[in-house]
Amino acid sequence: MRARDLLHTRPEGLYCPPGDFFIDPVRPVERALITHGHADHARPGNAKVLATRETLDIMAIRYGDGFAGSAQVARLGEPMQIGAARVTFHPAGHVLGSAQIAVEMDGMRIVASGDYKRRTDPTCAAFEPIACDVFITEATFGLPVFRHPESAEEIARLLESVRQFPERAHLVGAYALGKAQRVIRLLRDAGYGETIYIHGALARLCDYYVSQGIDLGPLAPATIETGAKDQFAGAIVVGTPSAFADRWARRFPDPVACFASGWMRIRQRAKQRGVELPLILSDHSDWDELTATITETGASEVWVTHGREEALVRWCGLNGIAAQPLHLIGYEDEGD
């Protein structure tokens, strides 16, 4: 069968006619399969949702228990029959509960990766390359200039700054789902045992990660109204990027503005955000990981969903792999 008969784009997103479902639809549909809990992939209002247990829990935390008409748990590695299509979820290594979705029928297998990374992340299951005929990849960092350093090196830079400036608070901007918990866990793995202060917007998701067995160590609210300003001298405070634009961030003692994102590779972006200590920590694959993953899947055809499609499509062409951009809209770089 032709690949586009198994999956193709519609205004709502990727659609599978044999199974009558969408993957990560951008508007409400009858049946949605969700790769992970970031808001640009997991939207409320679908009649039926199929996702991993963790993704369903995260959607409930973010949108409330009525985020969908009904919800069904997908277990990693266990095939499910939906209409005439067979569907299997596999780990994507992006955030807790993230999954690739393999769709098969009549000997054709297409894998929709959602967002993914290959770096070790102590807060979620590691990515598994899945052999397939068509690999659908993101391309958030799909340019050769994007090569991420080792995560431990970036955390070491943060800790060195804390040692050098004990009189200052270090404010780390990190997206609420996945990145914040990863930064905290990486600090623990580097031996940092002090209390880490968190913005209130992170509390419920951090609590959820802990409930799933991910030890984040001692955490406390970064509520400066109830404590002395000096309390945060030498402390690490983690908050959402948006929190750093309001009065909350200016109340800490001579704060060192840090931001954990793959975009910190671009100096101009760091400068525009007023970031003093950029930390290149991404929850997306860099260029080398994208191209290595495509090779590992053995796919003879690649579809690129969102990001910097052109360079990755050209790389595929130079390496004898048919490729095309899908030009899907509505997917951003949340989580990075």
mmCIF file of N, CA and C in Angstrom, residues 73-180:
data_model
loop_
_atom_site.group_PDB
_atom_site.id
_atom_site.type_symbol
_atom_site.label_atom_id
_atom_site.label_comp_id
_atom_site.label_asym_id
_atom_site.label_seq_id
_atom_site.Cartn_x
_atom_site.Cartn_y
_atom_site.Cartn_z
ATOM 1 N N VAL A 73 -5.570 4.162 27.994
ATOM 2 C CA VAL A 73 -4.131 4.054 28.225
ATOM 3 C C VAL A 73 -3.479 3.194 27.150
ATOM 4 N N ALA A 74 -2.384 3.710 26.594
ATOM 5 C CA ALA A 74 -1.545 2.934 25.673
ATOM 6 C C ALA A 74 -0.306 2.480 26.437
ATOM 7 N N ARG A 75 -0.045 1.189 26.443
ATOM 8 C CA ARG A 75 1.137 0.660 27.119
ATOM 9 C C ARG A 75 2.267 0.530 26.109
ATOM 10 N N LEU A 76 3.443 0.995 26.519
ATOM 11 C CA LEU A 76 4.588 0.994 25.615
ATOM 12 C C LEU A 76 4.895 -0.419 25.129
ATOM 13 N N GLY A 77 5.043 -0.565 23.830
ATOM 14 C CA GLY A 77 5.435 -1.840 23.237
ATOM 15 C C GLY A 77 4.306 -2.818 23.006
ATOM 16 N N GLU A 78 3.071 -2.483 23.409
ATOM 17 C CA GLU A 78 1.944 -3.401 23.248
ATOM 18 C C GLU A 78 1.084 -2.964 22.060
ATOM 19 N N PRO A 79 1.070 -3.756 20.971
ATOM 20 C CA PRO A 79 0.273 -3.370 19.796
ATOM 21 C C PRO A 79 -1.221 -3.333 20.092
ATOM 22 N N MET A 80 -1.904 -2.383 19.449
ATOM 23 C CA MET A 80 -3.350 -2.267 19.587
ATOM 24 C C MET A 80 -3.950 -2.168 18.191
ATOM 25 N N GLN A 81 -5.086 -2.795 17.994
ATOM 26 C CA GLN A 81 -5.773 -2.718 16.712
ATOM 27 C C GLN A 81 -6.810 -1.598 16.761
ATOM 28 N N ILE A 82 -6.690 -0.643 15.870
ATOM 29 C CA ILE A 82 -7.679 0.436 15.773
ATOM 30 C C ILE A 82 -8.192 0.435 14.343
ATOM 31 N N GLY A 83 -9.406 -0.024 14.150
ATOM 32 C CA GLY A 83 -9.917 -0.191 12.801
ATOM 33 C C GLY A 83 -9.051 -1.212 12.081
ATOM 34 N N ALA A 84 -8.581 -0.863 10.892
ATOM 35 C CA ALA A 84 -7.737 -1.773 10.123
ATOM 36 C C ALA A 84 -6.255 -1.528 10.373
ATOM 37 N N ALA A 85 -5.920 -0.586 11.236
ATOM 38 C CA ALA A 85 -4.521 -0.244 11.486
ATOM 39 C C ALA A 85 -4.054 -0.827 12.830
ATOM 40 N N ARG A 86 -2.781 -1.202 12.870
ATOM 41 C CA ARG A 86 -2.186 -1.641 14.128
ATOM 42 C C ARG A 86 -1.290 -0.516 14.648
ATOM 43 N N VAL A 87 -1.438 -0.206 15.933
ATOM 44 C CA VAL A 87 -0.757 0.939 16.530
ATOM 45 C C VAL A 87 0.058 0.473 17.732
ATOM 46 N N THR A 88 1.296 0.973 17.830
ATOM 47 C CA THR A 88 2.141 0.650 18.982
ATOM 48 C C THR A 88 2.862 1.914 19.436
ATOM 49 N N PHE A 89 2.871 2.156 20.744
ATOM 50 C CA PHE A 89 3.585 3.290 21.320
ATOM 51 C C PHE A 89 4.974 2.840 21.766
ATOM 52 N N HIS A 90 5.987 3.684 21.506
ATOM 53 C CA HIS A 90 7.373 3.400 21.898
ATOM 54 C C HIS A 90 7.971 4.650 22.552
ATOM 55 N N PRO A 91 8.919 4.484 23.482
ATOM 56 C CA PRO A 91 9.485 5.649 24.173
ATOM 57 C C PRO A 91 10.145 6.631 23.205
ATOM 58 N N ALA A 92 9.977 7.944 23.515
ATOM 59 C CA ALA A 92 10.540 8.993 22.667
ATOM 60 C C ALA A 92 11.661 9.769 23.358
ATOM 61 N N GLY A 93 11.814 9.600 24.675
ATOM 62 C CA GLY A 93 12.919 10.264 25.375
ATOM 63 C C GLY A 93 12.794 11.774 25.472
ATOM 64 N N HIS A 94 11.612 12.300 25.252
ATOM 65 C CA HIS A 94 11.429 13.761 25.228
ATOM 66 C C HIS A 94 11.093 14.306 26.625
ATOM 67 N N VAL A 95 9.967 13.872 27.194
ATOM 68 C CA VAL A 95 9.577 14.194 28.569
ATOM 69 C C VAL A 95 8.895 12.949 29.144
ATOM 70 N N LEU A 96 8.560 12.997 30.419
ATOM 71 C CA LEU A 96 7.898 11.855 31.047
ATOM 72 C C LEU A 96 6.634 11.475 30.265
ATOM 73 N N GLY A 97 6.527 10.204 29.908
ATOM 74 C CA GLY A 97 5.358 9.708 29.186
ATOM 75 C C GLY A 97 5.392 9.888 27.687
ATOM 76 N N SER A 98 6.418 10.544 27.158
ATOM 77 C CA SER A 98 6.447 10.821 25.714
ATOM 78 C C SER A 98 6.628 9.530 24.920
ATOM 79 N N ALA A 99 6.018 9.501 23.744
ATOM 80 C CA ALA A 99 6.042 8.274 22.947
ATOM 81 C C ALA A 99 6.063 8.585 21.454
ATOM 82 N N GLN A 100 6.732 7.706 20.724
ATOM 83 C CA GLN A 100 6.556 7.654 19.276
ATOM 84 C C GLN A 100 5.350 6.753 19.012
ATOM 85 N N ILE A 101 4.711 6.937 17.873
ATOM 86 C CA ILE A 101 3.562 6.101 17.546
ATOM 87 C C ILE A 101 3.830 5.424 16.202
ATOM 88 N N ALA A 102 3.899 4.085 16.243
ATOM 89 C CA ALA A 102 4.069 3.299 15.022
ATOM 90 C C ALA A 102 2.696 2.869 14.516
ATOM 91 N N VAL A 103 2.435 3.105 13.225
ATOM 92 C CA VAL A 103 1.160 2.746 12.595
ATOM 93 C C VAL A 103 1.466 1.774 11.460
ATOM 94 N N GLU A 104 0.820 0.619 11.462
ATOM 95 C CA GLU A 104 1.143 -0.436 10.493
ATOM 96 C C GLU A 104 -0.116 -0.975 9.818
ATOM 97 N N MET A 105 0.058 -1.376 8.565
ATOM 98 C CA MET A 105 -1.021 -2.065 7.846
ATOM 99 C C MET A 105 -0.447 -2.641 6.547
ATOM 100 N N ASP A 106 -0.788 -3.869 6.258
ATOM 101 C CA ASP A 106 -0.398 -4.515 4.996
ATOM 102 C C ASP A 106 1.092 -4.389 4.705
ATOM 103 N N GLY A 107 1.912 -4.576 5.744
ATOM 104 C CA GLY A 107 3.360 -4.569 5.538
ATOM 105 C C GLY A 107 3.995 -3.203 5.511
ATOM 106 N N MET A 108 3.207 -2.145 5.641
ATOM 107 C CA MET A 108 3.731 -0.772 5.672
ATOM 108 C C MET A 108 3.774 -0.288 7.116
ATOM 109 N N ARG A 109 4.925 0.203 7.562
ATOM 110 C CA ARG A 109 5.022 0.754 8.914
ATOM 111 C C ARG A 109 5.521 2.202 8.849
ATOM 112 N N ILE A 110 4.749 3.086 9.456
ATOM 113 C CA ILE A 110 5.121 4.495 9.574
ATOM 114 C C ILE A 110 5.270 4.813 11.059
ATOM 115 N N VAL A 111 6.361 5.481 11.413
ATOM 116 C CA VAL A 111 6.573 5.881 12.806
ATOM 117 C C VAL A 111 6.511 7.402 12.894
ATOM 118 N N ALA A 112 5.572 7.899 13.696
ATOM 119 C CA ALA A 112 5.471 9.339 13.984
ATOM 120 C C ALA A 112 6.188 9.588 15.304
ATOM 121 N N SER A 113 7.267 10.348 15.245
ATOM 122 C CA SER A 113 8.126 10.454 16.430
ATOM 123 C C SER A 113 7.612 11.446 17.462
ATOM 124 N N GLY A 114 6.714 12.330 17.082
ATOM 125 C CA GLY A 114 6.410 13.436 17.991
ATOM 126 C C GLY A 114 7.680 14.256 18.160
ATOM 127 N N ASP A 115 7.973 14.706 19.368
ATOM 128 C CA ASP A 115 9.263 15.322 19.672
ATOM 129 C C ASP A 115 10.119 14.281 20.374
ATOM 130 N N TYR A 116 11.433 14.319 20.151
ATOM 131 C CA TYR A 116 12.289 13.299 20.749
ATOM 132 C C TYR A 116 13.707 13.814 20.922
ATOM 133 N N LYS A 117 14.426 13.162 21.825
ATOM 134 C CA LYS A 117 15.859 13.423 21.965
ATOM 135 C C LYS A 117 16.560 12.113 22.293
ATOM 136 N N ARG A 118 17.877 12.109 22.083
ATOM 137 C CA ARG A 118 18.666 10.904 22.274
ATOM 138 C C ARG A 118 19.556 10.983 23.521
ATOM 139 N N ARG A 119 19.683 12.186 24.114
ATOM 140 C CA ARG A 119 20.529 12.330 25.296
ATOM 141 C C ARG A 119 19.921 11.595 26.487
ATOM 142 N N THR A 120 20.787 11.160 27.384
ATOM 143 C CA THR A 120 20.316 10.529 28.604
ATOM 144 C C THR A 120 19.516 11.532 29.430
ATOM 145 N N ASP A 121 18.326 11.136 29.830
ATOM 146 C CA ASP A 121 17.456 11.983 30.641
ATOM 147 C C ASP A 121 16.948 11.131 31.800
ATOM 148 N N PRO A 122 17.387 11.450 33.022
ATOM 149 C CA PRO A 122 16.979 10.620 34.163
ATOM 150 C C PRO A 122 15.517 10.749 34.532
ATOM 151 N N THR A 123 14.761 11.604 33.838
ATOM 152 C CA THR A 123 13.355 11.805 34.197
ATOM 153 C C THR A 123 12.377 11.142 33.239
ATOM 154 N N CYS A 124 12.867 10.417 32.226
ATOM 155 C CA CYS A 124 11.934 9.743 31.318
ATOM 156 C C CYS A 124 12.625 8.568 30.633
ATOM 157 N N ALA A 125 11.805 7.683 30.058
ATOM 158 C CA ALA A 125 12.339 6.514 29.360
ATOM 159 C C ALA A 125 13.103 6.938 28.117
ATOM 160 N N ALA A 126 14.177 6.200 27.813
ATOM 161 C CA ALA A 126 15.054 6.558 26.692
ATOM 162 C C ALA A 126 14.402 6.240 25.344
ATOM 163 N N PHE A 127 14.713 7.056 24.353
ATOM 164 C CA PHE A 127 14.250 6.860 22.973
ATOM 165 C C PHE A 127 14.683 5.490 22.457
ATOM 166 N N GLU A 128 13.788 4.847 21.707
ATOM 167 C CA GLU A 128 14.117 3.576 21.062
ATOM 168 C C GLU A 128 13.937 3.731 19.548
ATOM 169 N N PRO A 129 15.008 3.541 18.760
ATOM 170 C CA PRO A 129 14.827 3.592 17.301
ATOM 171 C C PRO A 129 13.983 2.414 16.825
ATOM 172 N N ILE A 130 12.993 2.697 15.993
ATOM 173 C CA ILE A 130 12.068 1.675 15.493
ATOM 174 C C ILE A 130 12.243 1.552 13.981
ATOM 175 N N ALA A 131 12.547 0.355 13.517
ATOM 176 C CA ALA A 131 12.674 0.137 12.074
ATOM 177 C C ALA A 131 11.336 0.419 11.397
ATOM 178 N N CYS A 132 11.383 1.136 10.281
ATOM 179 C CA CYS A 132 10.124 1.503 9.625
ATOM 180 C C CYS A 132 10.377 1.838 8.155
ATOM 181 N N ASP A 133 9.280 1.933 7.417
ATOM 182 C CA ASP A 133 9.370 2.329 6.013
ATOM 183 C C ASP A 133 9.396 3.849 5.875
ATOM 184 N N VAL A 134 8.595 4.519 6.697
ATOM 185 C CA VAL A 134 8.536 5.986 6.685
ATOM 186 C C VAL A 134 8.733 6.481 8.116
ATOM 187 N N PHE A 135 9.678 7.400 8.294
ATOM 188 C CA PHE A 135 9.917 7.987 9.608
ATOM 189 C C PHE A 135 9.478 9.449 9.557
ATOM 190 N N ILE A 136 8.587 9.803 10.474
ATOM 191 C CA ILE A 136 8.114 11.187 10.554
ATOM 192 C C ILE A 136 8.858 11.856 11.696
ATOM 193 N N THR A 137 9.694 12.812 11.359
ATOM 194 C CA THR A 137 10.562 13.421 12.356
ATOM 195 C C THR A 137 10.273 14.901 12.515
ATOM 196 N N GLU A 138 10.500 15.404 13.700
ATOM 197 C CA GLU A 138 10.526 16.850 13.912
ATOM 198 C C GLU A 138 11.878 17.383 13.439
ATOM 199 N N ALA A 139 12.029 18.692 13.393
ATOM 200 C CA ALA A 139 13.311 19.277 12.995
ATOM 201 C C ALA A 139 13.532 20.597 13.734
ATOM 202 N N THR A 140 13.160 20.616 15.015
ATOM 203 C CA THR A 140 13.302 21.856 15.792
ATOM 204 C C THR A 140 14.717 22.406 15.684
ATOM 205 N N PHE A 141 15.705 21.519 15.802
ATOM 206 C CA PHE A 141 17.100 21.952 15.681
ATOM 207 C C PHE A 141 17.735 21.306 14.439
ATOM 208 N N GLY A 142 16.993 21.344 13.357
ATOM 209 C CA GLY A 142 17.418 20.717 12.108
ATOM 210 C C GLY A 142 18.338 21.568 11.263
ATOM 211 N N LEU A 143 19.386 22.068 11.855
ATOM 212 C CA LEU A 143 20.452 22.759 11.133
ATOM 213 C C LEU A 143 21.790 22.293 11.709
ATOM 214 N N PRO A 144 22.819 22.177 10.855
ATOM 215 C CA PRO A 144 24.115 21.665 11.354
ATOM 216 C C PRO A 144 24.729 22.525 12.455
ATOM 217 N N VAL A 145 24.316 23.780 12.580
ATOM 218 C CA VAL A 145 24.874 24.637 13.631
ATOM 219 C C VAL A 145 24.450 24.181 15.019
ATOM 220 N N PHE A 146 23.359 23.437 15.088
ATOM 221 C CA PHE A 146 22.855 23.002 16.396
ATOM 222 C C PHE A 146 23.489 21.678 16.804
ATOM 223 N N ARG A 147 24.499 21.784 17.634
ATOM 224 C CA ARG A 147 25.115 20.606 18.231
ATOM 225 C C ARG A 147 25.189 20.873 19.733
ATOM 226 N N HIS A 148 24.393 20.127 20.497
ATOM 227 C CA HIS A 148 24.268 20.391 21.922
ATOM 228 C C HIS A 148 25.447 19.799 22.695
ATOM 229 N N PRO A 149 25.971 20.533 23.679
ATOM 230 C CA PRO A 149 27.021 19.965 24.533
ATOM 231 C C PRO A 149 26.429 18.932 25.494
ATOM 232 N N GLU A 150 27.293 18.247 26.208
ATOM 233 C CA GLU A 150 26.821 17.281 27.202
ATOM 234 C C GLU A 150 26.068 18.010 28.318
ATOM 235 N N SER A 151 24.979 17.423 28.758
ATOM 236 C CA SER A 151 24.154 18.057 29.788
ATOM 237 C C SER A 151 24.941 18.284 31.076
ATOM 238 N N ALA A 152 25.771 17.310 31.457
ATOM 239 C CA ALA A 152 26.535 17.433 32.701
ATOM 240 C C ALA A 152 27.474 18.641 32.662
ATOM 241 N N GLU A 153 27.971 18.967 31.473
ATOM 242 C CA GLU A 153 28.862 20.127 31.360
ATOM 243 C C GLU A 153 28.105 21.424 31.631
ATOM 244 N N GLU A 154 26.896 21.516 31.161
ATOM 245 C CA GLU A 154 26.102 22.724 31.380
ATOM 246 C C GLU A 154 25.724 22.871 32.856
ATOM 247 N N ILE A 155 25.375 21.753 33.478
ATOM 248 C CA ILE A 155 25.041 21.794 34.910
ATOM 249 C C ILE A 155 26.286 22.166 35.719
ATOM 250 N N ALA A 156 27.444 21.683 35.306
ATOM 251 C CA ALA A 156 28.689 22.026 35.999
ATOM 252 C C ALA A 156 28.959 23.525 35.903
ATOM 253 N N ARG A 157 28.636 24.137 34.788
ATOM 254 C CA ARG A 157 28.809 25.589 34.634
ATOM 255 C C ARG A 157 27.895 26.335 35.592
ATOM 256 N N LEU A 158 26.675 25.841 35.739
ATOM 257 C CA LEU A 158 25.744 26.471 36.681
ATOM 258 C C LEU A 158 26.273 26.369 38.110
ATOM 259 N N LEU A 159 26.728 25.198 38.497
ATOM 260 C CA LEU A 159 27.217 25.009 39.863
ATOM 261 C C LEU A 159 28.490 25.810 40.118
ATOM 262 N N GLU A 160 29.324 25.953 39.107
ATOM 263 C CA GLU A 160 30.531 26.764 39.270
ATOM 264 C C GLU A 160 30.167 28.231 39.499
ATOM 265 N N SER A 161 29.138 28.705 38.806
ATOM 266 C CA SER A 161 28.688 30.081 38.999
ATOM 267 C C SER A 161 28.128 30.269 40.408
ATOM 268 N N VAL A 162 27.400 29.274 40.903
ATOM 269 C CA VAL A 162 26.872 29.340 42.279
ATOM 270 C C VAL A 162 28.020 29.442 43.278
ATOM 271 N N ARG A 163 29.082 28.701 43.030
ATOM 272 C CA ARG A 163 30.239 28.761 43.940
ATOM 273 C C ARG A 163 30.946 30.117 43.842
ATOM 274 N N GLN A 164 31.023 30.669 42.654
ATOM 275 C CA GLN A 164 31.736 31.936 42.464
ATOM 276 C C GLN A 164 30.975 33.131 43.035
ATOM 277 N N PHE A 165 29.637 33.034 43.036
ATOM 278 C CA PHE A 165 28.826 34.181 43.460
ATOM 279 C C PHE A 165 27.844 33.755 44.566
ATOM 280 N N PRO A 166 28.363 33.462 45.742
ATOM 281 C CA PRO A 166 27.492 32.970 46.823
ATOM 282 C C PRO A 166 26.524 34.024 47.338
ATOM 283 N N GLU A 167 26.752 35.268 47.016
ATOM 284 C CA GLU A 167 25.856 36.324 47.491
ATOM 285 C C GLU A 167 24.666 36.541 46.549
ATOM 286 N N ARG A 168 24.655 35.871 45.389
ATOM 287 C CA ARG A 168 23.609 36.086 44.396
ATOM 288 C C ARG A 168 22.707 34.854 44.270
ATOM 289 N N ALA A 169 21.447 35.097 43.952
ATOM 290 C CA ALA A 169 20.539 33.991 43.635
ATOM 291 C C ALA A 169 20.682 33.652 42.154
ATOM 292 N N HIS A 170 20.639 32.369 41.844
ATOM 293 C CA HIS A 170 20.680 31.939 40.441
ATOM 294 C C HIS A 170 19.276 31.529 40.023
ATOM 295 N N LEU A 171 18.699 32.293 39.117
ATOM 296 C CA LEU A 171 17.334 32.037 38.641
ATOM 297 C C LEU A 171 17.406 31.305 37.304
ATOM 298 N N VAL A 172 16.933 30.085 37.284
ATOM 299 C CA VAL A 172 17.012 29.253 36.079
ATOM 300 C C VAL A 172 15.638 29.185 35.415
ATOM 301 N N GLY A 173 15.527 29.727 34.210
ATOM 302 C CA GLY A 173 14.288 29.617 33.452
ATOM 303 C C GLY A 173 14.232 28.265 32.753
ATOM 304 N N ALA A 174 13.155 27.545 32.975
ATOM 305 C CA ALA A 174 13.009 26.211 32.366
ATOM 306 C C ALA A 174 11.525 25.935 32.172
ATOM 307 N N TYR A 175 11.153 25.374 31.041
ATOM 308 C CA TYR A 175 9.750 25.094 30.785
ATOM 309 C C TYR A 175 9.191 24.130 31.824
ATOM 310 N N ALA A 176 7.896 24.334 32.120
ATOM 311 C CA ALA A 176 7.296 23.687 33.291
ATOM 312 C C ALA A 176 7.238 22.173 33.181
ATOM 313 N N LEU A 177 7.017 21.653 31.992
ATOM 314 C CA LEU A 177 6.891 20.202 31.821
ATOM 315 C C LEU A 177 8.161 19.626 31.204
ATOM 316 N N GLY A 178 8.892 18.895 31.981
ATOM 317 C CA GLY A 178 10.041 18.159 31.461
ATOM 318 C C GLY A 178 11.363 18.842 31.722
ATOM 319 N N LYS A 179 11.534 20.066 31.220
ATOM 320 C CA LYS A 179 12.828 20.724 31.355
ATOM 321 C C LYS A 179 13.117 21.075 32.810
ATOM 322 N N ALA A 180 12.146 21.634 33.518
ATOM 323 C CA ALA A 180 12.381 22.017 34.913
ATOM 324 C C ALA A 180 12.763 20.802 35.748
#
